[in-house]
Coordinates of C-alpha atoms and ligand atoms in Angstrom, one line a residue:
M8 CA 113.7 109.7 100.9
C9 CA 110.6 111.0 99.2
G10 CA 107.5 111.9 101.2
I11 CA 104.0 110.9 100.1
V12 CA 100.7 112.3 101.2
A13 CA 97.2 111.5 100.0
Y14 CA 93.7 112.4 101.0
V15 CA 90.1 111.2 100.2
G16 CA 87.1 112.6 102.0
P17 CA 84.8 115.6 102.2
K18 CA 87.6 118.3 102.7
E19 CA 89.3 120.1 99.9
A20 CA 92.2 117.8 99.2
Y21 CA 94.8 120.3 98.0
P22 CA 95.3 122.3 101.3
V23 CA 95.5 119.0 103.3
I24 CA 98.1 117.6 100.8
L25 CA 100.1 120.8 100.6
K26 CA 100.4 121.1 104.4
G27 CA 101.3 117.4 104.6
L28 CA 104.0 117.9 102.0
K29 CA 105.5 120.8 104.0
R30 CA 105.6 118.5 107.0
L31 CA 107.3 115.8 105.1
E32 CA 109.7 118.0 103.2
Y33 CA 112.5 116.8 105.5
R34 CA 112.4 113.5 103.6
G35 CA 113.2 115.0 100.2
Y36 CA 113.1 118.5 98.7
D37 CA 114.3 118.6 95.2
S38 CA 110.9 118.7 93.6
A39 CA 107.2 118.3 94.5
G40 CA 103.9 117.7 92.9
V41 CA 100.2 116.9 93.3
A42 CA 97.5 115.1 91.4
L43 CA 93.9 116.1 92.0
L44 CA 90.8 114.4 90.7
S45 CA 87.5 116.2 90.2
D46 CA 85.9 116.5 86.8
E47 CA 89.2 115.7 85.3
L48 CA 92.6 114.5 86.5
K49 CA 95.0 117.4 87.0
V50 CA 98.7 116.9 87.7
Y51 CA 101.0 119.7 88.8
K52 CA 104.7 119.4 89.4
K53 CA 107.6 121.6 90.0
K54 CA 111.4 121.4 90.6
G55 CA 112.4 122.9 94.0
M56 CA 110.8 123.1 97.3
V57 CA 107.1 122.6 98.2
A58 CA 106.8 126.4 98.4
D59 CA 107.9 126.7 94.7
L60 CA 105.1 124.3 93.8
E61 CA 102.6 126.3 95.9
E62 CA 103.6 129.5 94.2
S63 CA 103.3 128.0 90.8
L64 CA 99.7 126.9 91.5
V65 CA 98.3 130.3 92.5
G66 CA 95.2 130.9 90.4
K67 CA 94.9 127.3 89.2
D68 CA 91.8 125.1 89.6
L69 CA 92.7 123.0 92.6
H70 CA 89.2 121.9 93.6
A71 CA 89.0 118.2 94.5
H72 CA 88.1 115.9 97.3
I73 CA 90.7 113.3 96.4
G74 CA 94.3 113.7 95.6
I75 CA 97.9 112.6 96.0
G76 CA 101.1 114.6 96.6
H77 CA 104.8 113.9 96.6
T78 CA 108.1 115.5 97.7
R79 CA 111.1 114.0 96.0
W80 CA 114.6 113.0 96.8
A81 CA 116.0 112.0 93.4
T82 CA 117.2 108.5 92.7
H83 CA 116.5 107.9 89.0
G84 CA 116.8 111.1 87.0
E85 CA 117.9 114.6 88.0
P86 CA 115.7 116.9 90.0
S87 CA 113.4 118.5 87.4
D88 CA 109.8 119.2 86.6
R89 CA 109.6 116.2 84.3
N90 CA 111.0 113.8 86.9
A91 CA 108.9 115.1 89.7
H92 CA 105.9 113.0 90.9
P93 CA 103.0 112.3 90.4
H94 CA 103.5 110.5 87.1
R95 CA 100.6 110.0 84.7
S96 CA 99.9 106.7 82.8
A97 CA 99.9 106.4 79.0
S98 CA 96.1 105.9 79.1
G99 CA 95.8 109.2 81.0
K100 CA 93.6 107.5 83.5
L101 CA 96.1 107.0 86.3
A102 CA 98.4 109.1 88.4
M103 CA 100.9 107.6 90.8
I104 CA 103.4 108.7 93.5
H105 CA 106.2 106.4 94.6
N106 CA 108.7 106.2 97.4
G107 CA 111.5 103.7 96.9
I108 CA 113.4 102.1 94.1
I109 CA 112.3 99.7 91.4
E110 CA 115.5 97.7 90.9
N111 CA 114.4 95.8 87.8
Y112 CA 113.0 98.9 86.1
G113 CA 115.5 98.7 83.3
Q114 CA 114.1 95.3 82.2
L115 CA 110.5 96.4 82.5
K116 CA 111.3 99.6 80.6
Q117 CA 112.7 97.6 77.7
E118 CA 109.6 95.3 77.6
L119 CA 107.4 98.4 77.6
A120 CA 109.5 100.1 74.9
N121 CA 109.2 97.0 72.8
K122 CA 105.4 97.4 73.0
G123 CA 105.7 101.0 71.8
Y124 CA 105.6 102.9 75.1
S125 CA 107.5 106.1 75.3
F126 CA 108.6 107.8 78.5
S127 CA 108.3 111.4 79.6
S128 CA 110.7 111.1 82.5
D129 CA 113.8 109.2 83.6
T130 CA 112.2 107.6 86.6
D131 CA 111.6 104.1 87.6
T132 CA 108.2 105.3 88.9
E133 CA 106.9 106.1 85.4
V134 CA 108.0 102.6 84.2
L135 CA 106.1 100.9 87.0
L136 CA 103.0 103.0 86.3
H137 CA 103.1 102.2 82.6
F138 CA 103.6 98.5 83.5
I139 CA 100.5 98.6 85.8
D140 CA 98.5 100.5 83.2
D141 CA 99.5 98.1 80.4
I142 CA 98.4 95.1 82.5
R143 CA 95.1 96.6 83.2
E144 CA 94.4 97.7 79.6
N145 CA 95.5 94.4 78.1
N146 CA 94.0 92.0 80.7
H147 CA 90.8 93.9 81.1
C148 CA 91.2 93.5 84.8
T149 CA 90.6 95.8 87.8
L150 CA 93.3 98.3 88.8
E151 CA 93.7 96.3 92.0
E152 CA 94.3 93.1 90.1
A153 CA 96.7 94.8 87.8
I154 CA 98.7 96.2 90.7
R155 CA 98.9 92.8 92.3
I156 CA 100.2 91.2 89.0
A157 CA 102.7 94.0 88.5
L158 CA 104.1 93.9 92.0
R159 CA 104.7 90.2 91.8
R160 CA 107.2 91.1 89.0
V161 CA 108.8 94.0 90.8
T162 CA 112.0 93.8 92.8
G163 CA 113.0 96.7 95.0
A164 CA 111.3 98.8 97.6
Y165 CA 108.1 100.9 97.2
V166 CA 105.2 102.6 98.6
I167 CA 102.9 103.6 95.7
V168 CA 99.6 105.4 95.8
I169 CA 97.4 105.5 92.7
L170 CA 94.6 107.8 91.7
D171 CA 92.2 106.4 89.0
T172 CA 89.7 108.3 86.9
E173 CA 87.6 105.1 86.6
S174 CA 87.2 105.0 90.4
P175 CA 87.1 108.7 91.4
D176 CA 86.5 108.1 95.1
T177 CA 89.2 105.4 95.6
L178 CA 92.9 105.5 96.3
I179 CA 94.9 102.3 96.0
A180 CA 98.2 102.0 97.9
A181 CA 100.8 99.2 98.3
R182 CA 103.9 98.9 100.3
K183 CA 107.1 96.9 100.4
G184 CA 110.1 98.2 102.3
S185 CA 109.1 101.9 102.5
P186 CA 106.8 103.3 105.2
L187 CA 103.1 104.0 104.8
V188 CA 100.6 105.2 107.5
I189 CA 96.9 105.6 107.0
G190 CA 95.0 108.0 109.2
I191 CA 91.3 107.2 109.9
G192 CA 89.1 110.2 110.2
K193 CA 85.3 110.6 110.1
G194 CA 84.3 109.6 106.6
E195 CA 87.8 110.4 105.4
H196 CA 91.3 108.9 105.1
Y197 CA 94.8 110.4 105.1
L198 CA 97.8 108.6 103.8
A199 CA 101.4 109.6 104.5
S200 CA 105.0 108.4 104.8
D201 CA 104.9 109.2 108.5
A202 CA 102.3 110.4 111.0
S203 CA 103.3 114.1 110.9
P204 CA 100.9 115.1 108.2
I205 CA 98.1 113.1 109.8
I206 CA 98.4 114.1 113.5
E207 CA 96.4 117.3 113.3
Y208 CA 93.3 115.5 111.9
T209 CA 93.2 112.1 113.7
K210 CA 95.2 110.0 116.1
E211 CA 93.8 106.7 114.8
V212 CA 96.2 105.1 112.4
V213 CA 97.0 101.9 110.6
Y214 CA 100.6 101.1 109.6
V215 CA 100.6 99.2 106.4
N216 CA 102.9 96.2 106.3
D217 CA 105.1 94.9 103.5
Y218 CA 103.3 93.1 100.7
E219 CA 99.9 94.6 101.7
L220 CA 97.5 96.5 99.4
A221 CA 95.1 99.1 100.8
I222 CA 91.9 100.1 98.9
I223 CA 90.8 103.4 100.5
K224 CA 87.5 105.2 100.0
P225 CA 86.2 108.1 102.2
D226 CA 84.4 105.7 104.6
E227 CA 86.1 102.4 103.9
L228 CA 89.5 100.9 104.3
I229 CA 90.2 97.5 102.9
L230 CA 93.5 95.8 103.5
K231 CA 94.6 92.8 101.5
N232 CA 97.7 90.8 100.9
L233 CA 99.1 90.3 97.4
G234 CA 97.2 87.0 97.3
N235 CA 94.0 89.0 97.4
E236 CA 93.1 87.8 100.9
K237 CA 91.4 90.4 103.2
L238 CA 93.3 91.3 106.3
T239 CA 92.0 93.0 109.5
P240 CA 93.6 96.5 109.8
Y241 CA 95.2 96.9 113.2
V242 CA 94.2 100.4 114.4
Q243 CA 96.7 102.1 116.7
K244 CA 96.5 105.4 118.6
L245 CA 99.2 107.9 117.9
D246 CA 101.1 109.0 120.9
M247 CA 102.3 112.4 119.6
E248 CA 101.2 116.0 119.8
L249 CA 101.0 118.6 117.0
A250 CA 103.4 120.9 118.9
A251 CA 106.1 118.3 118.7
I252 CA 106.3 118.7 114.9
E253 CA 106.3 122.5 114.8
K254 CA 109.1 124.9 115.3
G255 CA 107.7 126.6 118.4
G256 CA 109.5 129.9 118.0
Y257 CA 112.9 128.6 117.0
E258 CA 114.5 129.7 113.8
H259 CA 115.2 126.1 112.7
F260 CA 114.1 122.6 113.7
M261 CA 117.7 121.7 114.3
L262 CA 118.1 124.4 116.9
K263 CA 114.8 123.5 118.5
E264 CA 115.8 119.9 118.7
I265 CA 119.2 120.7 120.2
F266 CA 117.5 122.8 122.8
E267 CA 114.9 120.0 123.5
Q268 CA 117.6 117.6 124.7
P269 CA 117.3 118.3 128.5
H270 CA 113.7 117.2 128.1
T271 CA 114.1 114.4 125.6
I272 CA 116.9 112.8 127.7
Y273 CA 114.7 113.2 130.7
D274 CA 111.7 111.6 128.9
C275 CA 114.0 108.7 127.9
L276 CA 115.1 108.1 131.5
R277 CA 111.7 108.7 133.0
G278 CA 109.9 105.6 134.3
R279 CA 113.0 103.6 133.6
L280 CA 115.7 104.9 135.9
D281 CA 114.7 104.6 139.5
I282 CA 117.4 106.0 141.7
S283 CA 115.6 105.4 145.0
S284 CA 115.3 101.6 144.4
G285 CA 118.6 101.4 142.4
K286 CA 116.7 99.8 139.5
I287 CA 116.4 100.2 135.8
L288 CA 113.1 99.1 134.4
M289 CA 113.0 98.2 130.7
S290 CA 110.4 95.7 129.8
G291 CA 112.0 94.9 126.4
V292 CA 115.2 93.9 128.1
E293 CA 113.5 92.0 130.9
Q294 CA 111.5 89.9 128.4
H295 CA 114.8 88.6 126.9
I296 CA 117.1 89.0 129.8
E297 CA 118.6 85.5 129.6
Q298 CA 119.5 85.8 125.9
L299 CA 120.8 89.3 126.4
K300 CA 123.0 88.7 129.4
N301 CA 124.3 85.4 128.0
A302 CA 124.9 86.8 124.5
N303 CA 128.1 85.4 123.0
R304 CA 128.5 88.6 121.1
I305 CA 126.5 91.8 120.5
I306 CA 126.5 93.3 117.1
M307 CA 125.4 96.9 116.8
V308 CA 124.0 97.5 113.3
A309 CA 123.2 101.1 112.2
C310 CA 124.1 103.9 109.8
G311 CA 125.3 107.5 110.2
T312 CA 124.8 109.1 113.5
S313 CA 123.1 106.0 114.9
W314 CA 126.3 104.1 114.0
H315 CA 128.2 106.6 116.1
A316 CA 125.9 105.8 119.0
G317 CA 126.7 102.2 118.4
L318 CA 130.4 102.9 118.7
V319 CA 130.0 104.7 122.0
A320 CA 127.8 101.7 123.2
E321 CA 130.6 99.3 122.2
Y322 CA 132.9 100.9 124.7
I323 CA 130.3 101.0 127.4
F324 CA 129.0 97.4 126.9
E325 CA 132.5 95.9 126.8
E326 CA 133.6 97.9 129.8
L327 CA 130.5 97.2 132.0
C328 CA 129.1 93.9 130.7
R329 CA 132.3 92.2 129.5
I330 CA 130.4 91.0 126.3
P331 CA 132.3 91.3 123.0
V332 CA 130.7 93.9 120.8
E333 CA 131.1 94.6 117.1
V334 CA 129.7 97.7 115.4
E335 CA 128.7 97.3 111.8
Y336 CA 127.7 99.6 109.1
A337 CA 124.3 98.1 108.1
S338 CA 125.1 98.7 104.4
E339 CA 128.2 96.5 104.6
F340 CA 126.8 93.9 107.0
R341 CA 123.8 93.2 104.8
Y342 CA 125.9 92.2 101.8
R343 CA 129.0 90.5 103.3
N344 CA 127.6 87.2 104.4
P345 CA 128.5 87.7 108.1
V346 CA 128.9 84.8 110.5
I347 CA 126.0 84.8 112.9
H348 CA 125.5 82.2 115.7
K349 CA 122.4 81.5 117.6
G350 CA 123.7 83.1 120.8
D351 CA 124.3 86.4 119.0
V352 CA 122.3 89.5 119.7
I353 CA 121.8 92.2 117.1
I354 CA 121.1 95.7 118.4
A355 CA 119.7 97.8 115.6
I356 CA 119.9 101.5 116.2
S357 CA 117.8 103.9 114.1
Q358 CA 116.1 107.1 114.7
S359 CA 113.6 106.7 111.8
G360 CA 113.2 102.9 112.1
E361 CA 113.0 103.0 108.3
T362 CA 116.6 103.0 107.1
A363 CA 116.6 100.5 104.3
D364 CA 120.1 99.2 105.0
T365 CA 119.5 98.6 108.7
L366 CA 116.1 97.0 108.0
V367 CA 117.5 94.5 105.5
A368 CA 120.6 93.8 107.7
I369 CA 118.4 92.8 110.6
E370 CA 116.0 90.7 108.4
K371 CA 119.1 88.7 107.3
A372 CA 120.4 88.3 110.9
K373 CA 116.9 87.3 112.0
E374 CA 116.8 84.5 109.4
Q375 CA 120.0 83.2 110.9
G376 CA 118.6 82.9 114.4
A377 CA 119.9 86.1 116.1
L378 CA 117.8 87.9 118.6
I379 CA 117.0 91.4 117.2
F380 CA 116.7 94.2 119.7
G381 CA 115.8 97.6 118.3
V382 CA 116.8 101.0 119.8
L383 CA 114.4 103.2 117.9
N384 CA 112.7 106.5 118.0
V385 CA 109.7 106.0 115.8
V386 CA 107.0 103.9 117.3
G387 CA 105.5 101.3 114.9
S388 CA 108.3 101.8 112.3
S389 CA 109.4 99.0 110.0
I390 CA 112.5 98.2 112.1
A391 CA 110.4 98.2 115.3
R392 CA 108.0 95.7 113.7
T393 CA 110.8 93.5 112.5
S394 CA 112.6 93.4 115.9
H395 CA 111.9 90.7 118.5
A396 CA 112.1 93.3 121.2
G397 CA 113.4 96.8 121.9
A398 CA 113.4 100.0 123.7
Y399 CA 112.2 103.3 122.3
T400 CA 114.2 106.4 122.7
H401 CA 111.2 108.7 123.3
A402 CA 113.0 111.7 121.7
G403 CA 109.8 112.8 119.9
P404 CA 109.7 113.6 116.1
E405 CA 113.1 114.7 114.8
I406 CA 112.5 116.9 111.8
G407 CA 115.9 118.5 111.2
V408 CA 117.8 116.3 108.8
A409 CA 120.9 116.3 111.0
S410 CA 120.3 114.0 113.9
T411 CA 120.8 115.6 117.3
K412 CA 118.3 114.8 120.0
A413 CA 117.9 111.2 118.7
F414 CA 121.6 110.6 119.2
T415 CA 121.6 111.6 122.9
A416 CA 118.5 109.6 123.5
Q417 CA 120.1 106.6 121.8
L418 CA 123.0 107.0 124.1
A419 CA 120.8 107.2 127.2
V420 CA 118.9 104.0 126.2
L421 CA 122.1 102.1 125.4
T422 CA 123.7 103.1 128.6
M423 CA 120.7 102.0 130.6
I424 CA 120.7 98.6 128.8
A425 CA 124.4 98.2 129.5
L426 CA 123.9 99.0 133.2
K427 CA 121.0 96.7 133.5
L428 CA 122.9 93.8 131.9
A429 CA 126.0 94.5 133.9
K430 CA 124.0 94.4 137.1
E431 CA 122.3 91.1 136.1
K432 CA 125.6 89.6 135.1
G433 CA 127.4 90.8 138.2
T434 CA 130.1 92.5 136.1
I435 CA 129.8 95.9 137.9
D436 CA 130.2 96.5 141.6
E437 CA 127.3 98.1 143.5
K438 CA 129.1 101.4 144.2
R439 CA 130.0 102.0 140.6
Y440 CA 126.5 101.0 139.5
L441 CA 124.8 103.4 141.8
H442 CA 127.2 106.1 140.9
L443 CA 126.5 105.7 137.2
L444 CA 122.7 105.7 137.9
T445 CA 123.2 109.1 139.5
E446 CA 125.4 110.3 136.7
L447 CA 122.8 109.4 134.1
H448 CA 120.0 111.0 136.2
D449 CA 122.0 114.3 136.2
I450 CA 122.5 114.5 132.5
P451 CA 119.5 116.5 131.6
E452 CA 120.4 119.3 134.0
K453 CA 124.0 119.3 132.8
V454 CA 122.9 119.5 129.2
Q455 CA 120.9 122.6 130.2
V456 CA 124.1 124.2 131.6
I457 CA 125.9 123.7 128.3
L458 CA 123.0 125.2 126.4
E459 CA 123.3 128.3 128.5
Q460 CA 126.7 128.9 126.8
T461 CA 125.3 129.0 123.4
E462 CA 126.4 132.6 122.7
N463 CA 130.0 131.6 123.3
I464 CA 129.8 128.7 120.9
K465 CA 128.1 131.0 118.4
K466 CA 131.0 133.4 118.5
I467 CA 133.5 130.5 118.1
A468 CA 131.5 129.3 115.1
E469 CA 131.7 132.6 113.4
K470 CA 135.4 132.9 114.0
Y471 CA 136.1 129.6 112.2
A472 CA 133.2 129.5 109.7
D473 CA 135.5 130.3 106.7
A474 CA 137.9 127.4 107.3
R475 CA 138.1 125.0 104.4
D476 CA 138.7 121.8 106.4
F477 CA 138.3 120.7 110.0
L478 CA 139.8 117.9 112.0
Y479 CA 138.0 116.3 114.9
L480 CA 139.9 114.3 117.5
G481 CA 139.0 112.3 120.5
R482 CA 140.1 109.2 122.5
G483 CA 138.1 106.4 124.2
Y484 CA 134.4 107.4 124.7
N485 CA 135.2 110.7 123.0
F486 CA 136.4 109.2 119.8
P487 CA 132.9 108.5 118.4
V488 CA 131.9 112.0 119.6
A489 CA 134.7 113.4 117.4
L490 CA 133.3 111.4 114.4
E491 CA 129.8 112.7 115.2
G492 CA 131.1 116.3 115.4
A493 CA 132.7 115.9 112.0
L494 CA 129.6 114.4 110.5
K495 CA 127.4 117.3 111.8
L496 CA 129.8 119.9 110.4
K497 CA 129.9 118.2 106.9
E498 CA 126.1 117.9 106.7
I499 CA 125.2 121.3 107.9
S500 CA 128.0 123.6 106.6
Y501 CA 129.4 121.6 103.6
I502 CA 132.9 122.1 105.1
H503 CA 135.1 119.1 104.7
A504 CA 135.6 117.6 108.2
E505 CA 137.2 114.3 109.4
G506 CA 137.1 112.6 112.7
Y507 CA 139.9 110.4 114.0
P508 CA 141.0 108.8 117.2
A509 CA 143.5 111.5 118.5
A510 CA 146.4 109.1 118.6
E511 CA 145.8 107.9 115.0
M512 CA 146.5 111.5 113.8
K513 CA 150.2 110.9 113.7
H514 CA 149.7 108.0 111.3
G515 CA 148.6 110.4 108.5
P516 CA 146.2 113.2 109.1
I517 CA 148.9 115.3 110.9
A518 CA 150.2 116.1 107.4
L519 CA 147.1 118.3 107.0
V520 CA 148.0 120.5 110.0
D521 CA 149.0 124.1 109.4
E522 CA 147.9 127.5 110.6
T523 CA 144.7 127.3 108.6
L524 CA 143.4 124.1 110.0
P525 CA 141.0 124.2 113.0
V526 CA 141.4 121.0 115.1
V527 CA 138.5 120.3 117.4
F528 CA 139.5 118.2 120.4
V529 CA 136.9 116.4 122.5
A530 CA 139.1 116.5 125.6
T531 CA 137.0 116.2 128.7
R532 CA 138.6 114.7 131.8
D533 CA 138.8 110.9 131.5
A534 CA 141.3 108.1 131.6
Y535 CA 143.0 109.5 128.5
H536 CA 143.2 113.1 129.5
E537 CA 147.0 113.4 129.8
K538 CA 147.5 111.6 126.5
I539 CA 145.1 113.9 124.6
I540 CA 146.9 116.9 126.0
S541 CA 150.1 115.5 124.3
N542 CA 148.2 115.2 121.1
M543 CA 147.1 118.8 121.4
Q544 CA 150.6 119.9 121.9
E545 CA 151.6 118.1 118.7
I546 CA 149.0 120.2 116.8
K547 CA 150.1 123.4 118.5
A548 CA 153.7 122.7 117.6
R549 CA 152.6 122.6 113.9
K550 CA 150.7 125.9 114.2
G551 CA 147.2 124.3 114.0
M552 CA 144.3 126.1 115.7
V553 CA 143.0 124.2 118.7
L554 CA 139.3 124.3 119.7
A555 CA 138.6 122.1 122.7
V556 CA 135.6 120.7 124.5
I557 CA 136.8 120.6 128.1
S558 CA 135.6 119.8 131.6
E559 CA 134.8 122.7 133.8
G560 CA 137.9 123.9 135.6
D561 CA 140.5 122.5 133.2
E562 CA 143.1 125.3 133.3
T563 CA 145.7 123.3 131.4
I564 CA 143.8 123.1 128.2
T565 CA 142.2 126.5 128.6
K566 CA 145.8 128.0 128.5
M567 CA 146.8 125.8 125.6
A568 CA 143.8 126.0 123.3
D569 CA 142.7 128.9 121.0
D570 CA 139.1 128.5 122.1
V571 CA 137.3 126.3 124.6
M572 CA 133.8 125.0 125.0
V573 CA 133.2 124.0 128.6
V574 CA 131.0 121.2 129.8
P575 CA 130.1 120.1 133.4
V576 CA 132.3 117.5 135.0
C577 CA 130.8 113.9 134.7
D578 CA 131.8 110.3 134.5
E579 CA 133.5 109.4 131.2
I580 CA 130.8 106.8 130.5
V581 CA 128.1 109.4 130.2
A582 CA 130.3 112.2 128.8
P583 CA 129.4 111.6 125.1
M584 CA 125.8 112.8 125.9
L585 CA 127.3 116.1 127.1
N586 CA 130.3 116.5 124.8
V587 CA 128.2 116.2 121.6
I588 CA 126.1 119.2 122.5
P589 CA 128.8 121.8 121.7
M590 CA 129.6 119.9 118.5
Q591 CA 125.9 120.2 117.4
L592 CA 125.8 123.9 118.2
L593 CA 129.2 124.6 116.5
A594 CA 127.9 122.9 113.3
Y595 CA 124.6 124.6 113.5
Y596 CA 126.0 128.1 113.9
I597 CA 128.6 127.7 111.2
G598 CA 125.8 126.5 108.8
V599 CA 123.6 129.5 109.8
Y600 CA 126.6 131.9 109.4
K601 CA 127.1 130.6 105.9
G602 CA 123.5 131.2 105.1
L603 CA 122.7 127.5 104.5
N604 CA 119.5 125.6 104.9
V605 CA 120.5 123.8 108.0
D606 CA 117.2 121.9 108.4
K607 CA 117.4 120.6 104.8
P608 CA 121.0 120.4 103.7
R609 CA 121.6 119.7 100.0
N610 CA 121.5 116.1 98.8
L611 CA 120.4 114.7 102.1
A612 CA 117.2 113.2 103.3
K613 CA 116.0 112.4 106.8
S614 CA 114.9 108.9 106.2
V615 CA 117.1 106.9 103.9
T616 CA 114.7 104.3 102.6
V617 CA 116.8 103.4 99.6
E618 CA 120.0 101.5 99.7
Ligands
M6R284 O1 117.0 107.0 110.9 P1 118.4 106.4 111.2 O2 118.9 106.7 112.5 O3 118.5 104.9 110.8 O4 119.3 107.2 110.1 C1 120.7 106.8 110.0 C2 121.4 107.9 109.2 O5 120.9 108.1 107.9 C3 121.4 109.3 109.9 O6 121.9 109.2 111.2 C4 122.2 110.3 109.1 O7 123.5 110.0 109.2 C5 121.9 111.7 109.7 N1 121.7 112.6 108.6 C6 122.9 112.2 110.6 O8 122.7 113.5 111.0

């Protein structure tokens, strides 16, 4: 959802903000804007990408040492110049950017309208800004006080940053439910939705917490709660390099991230998986080992691709640890009054660590006494801070909107947790345990082997790129991979695709099959192999086109399928980490073939911080 950037200090603010917005564009890209304060307050906004804004500003006076910028993902009001941020207050003194949703904006808007306010946009943001401005003008209080009063009335989620002509060297920011990072430079401060716009200037950052207010000058950062009490900022060091957030010669971030997977999976296993001693070292698990291994039930809570990782983990945990597992869409779980007992463990899976539905779901479960364990990629994210314990996936920044390397790293972490618990519980025999450690250890190398067949997958992608619909089928551990393959294709190519358990096909989806329908089977050798071959025959008998992900040496399917994508032989438990790679490449190349913006597909945003 929207990305925000702000700067105050000796540098020219505009280039810093513009570069930051480009780095944050994955969060939202329907419009962008900046507000710069020097002799006067200048606000520039434009529908479209950050590059459109940049072009529209050529020749304009952009000089300022303080400013705010925003890239939008529309919630209230269509993408347009007028709905783009920053918004300006009625007094003309304030400019504000906002990420989140003000849920009671309708009521506030009515109150303001009754007082004679008019609105130049359809956004909830403008309503909040007028509300703050109104409080300050009528109560003759400071902006800080007005913000505090206003935020006590607001329901919803927000990060706001305000520029004020009455305090031309000060930014005021506040957060609830949406992310905000402050970078501390020498006599300067940077604000952003995540660390990517900050990393090239400083590694010292403060993550602002919910219900906190930051008053930021070039050489001063004051943090307060909404009760006006001062807080001590907790300064952390960023563990990230600039190269990690740049394309490094690849045409798209998505392709770069697909190709990074041998390294990211290796980084995830490194220091944890010790083949020589037969141990898995995970401090987050060790600290809560009794609760985890004696869990009555594990509930995986996640959205999108992370939910698919949870589904794979369900199969693995039940198989290896004999603990009942449920996998919940966070968006449903948070609203449906679920039954949670003290011995329950929630595993929250999230790349961004900021997904609003997942965050609220775990907050609710936490209130009811469950242990919250996060499997997360972004260090210091909101879900990380809300969890009791966790394990990071160490996949590095994922910029492409479609999740790729985060998924395989989630699977690596979840598999290690399951193996560690199974070993502790004694639900796995030593031979199988050691075999699976080796299988996990070998995954990065096997991913590399798959990536070497990219040209073949590209050709297959081009052959099927004009199809109107796709069906993805898999069984067992490969069923969630089929779901993930279908999601990737939808996101990147806008082709309608559905994923199903292969046996479920005959209960309805088989009606779709004809000579125009490509059916992708995730059909590597596992316990269901014979059965999925039968399902494939059912498709062939109805003239469907069969594309199959198969294990090396599978002559039977090679003869039967129209096209095959071959992966190295491996144990079925680790197979999803390999089998998803051809799915990612297939979606990527179909999207590229169709000339689409694969890194920033329409209507999507990387970090879904609204419900
Ligand atoms: O950051 P999260 O893992 O919590 O995000 C969850 C989903 O929004 C995300 O996986 C989404 O489905 C991706 N676009 C999938 O590629």
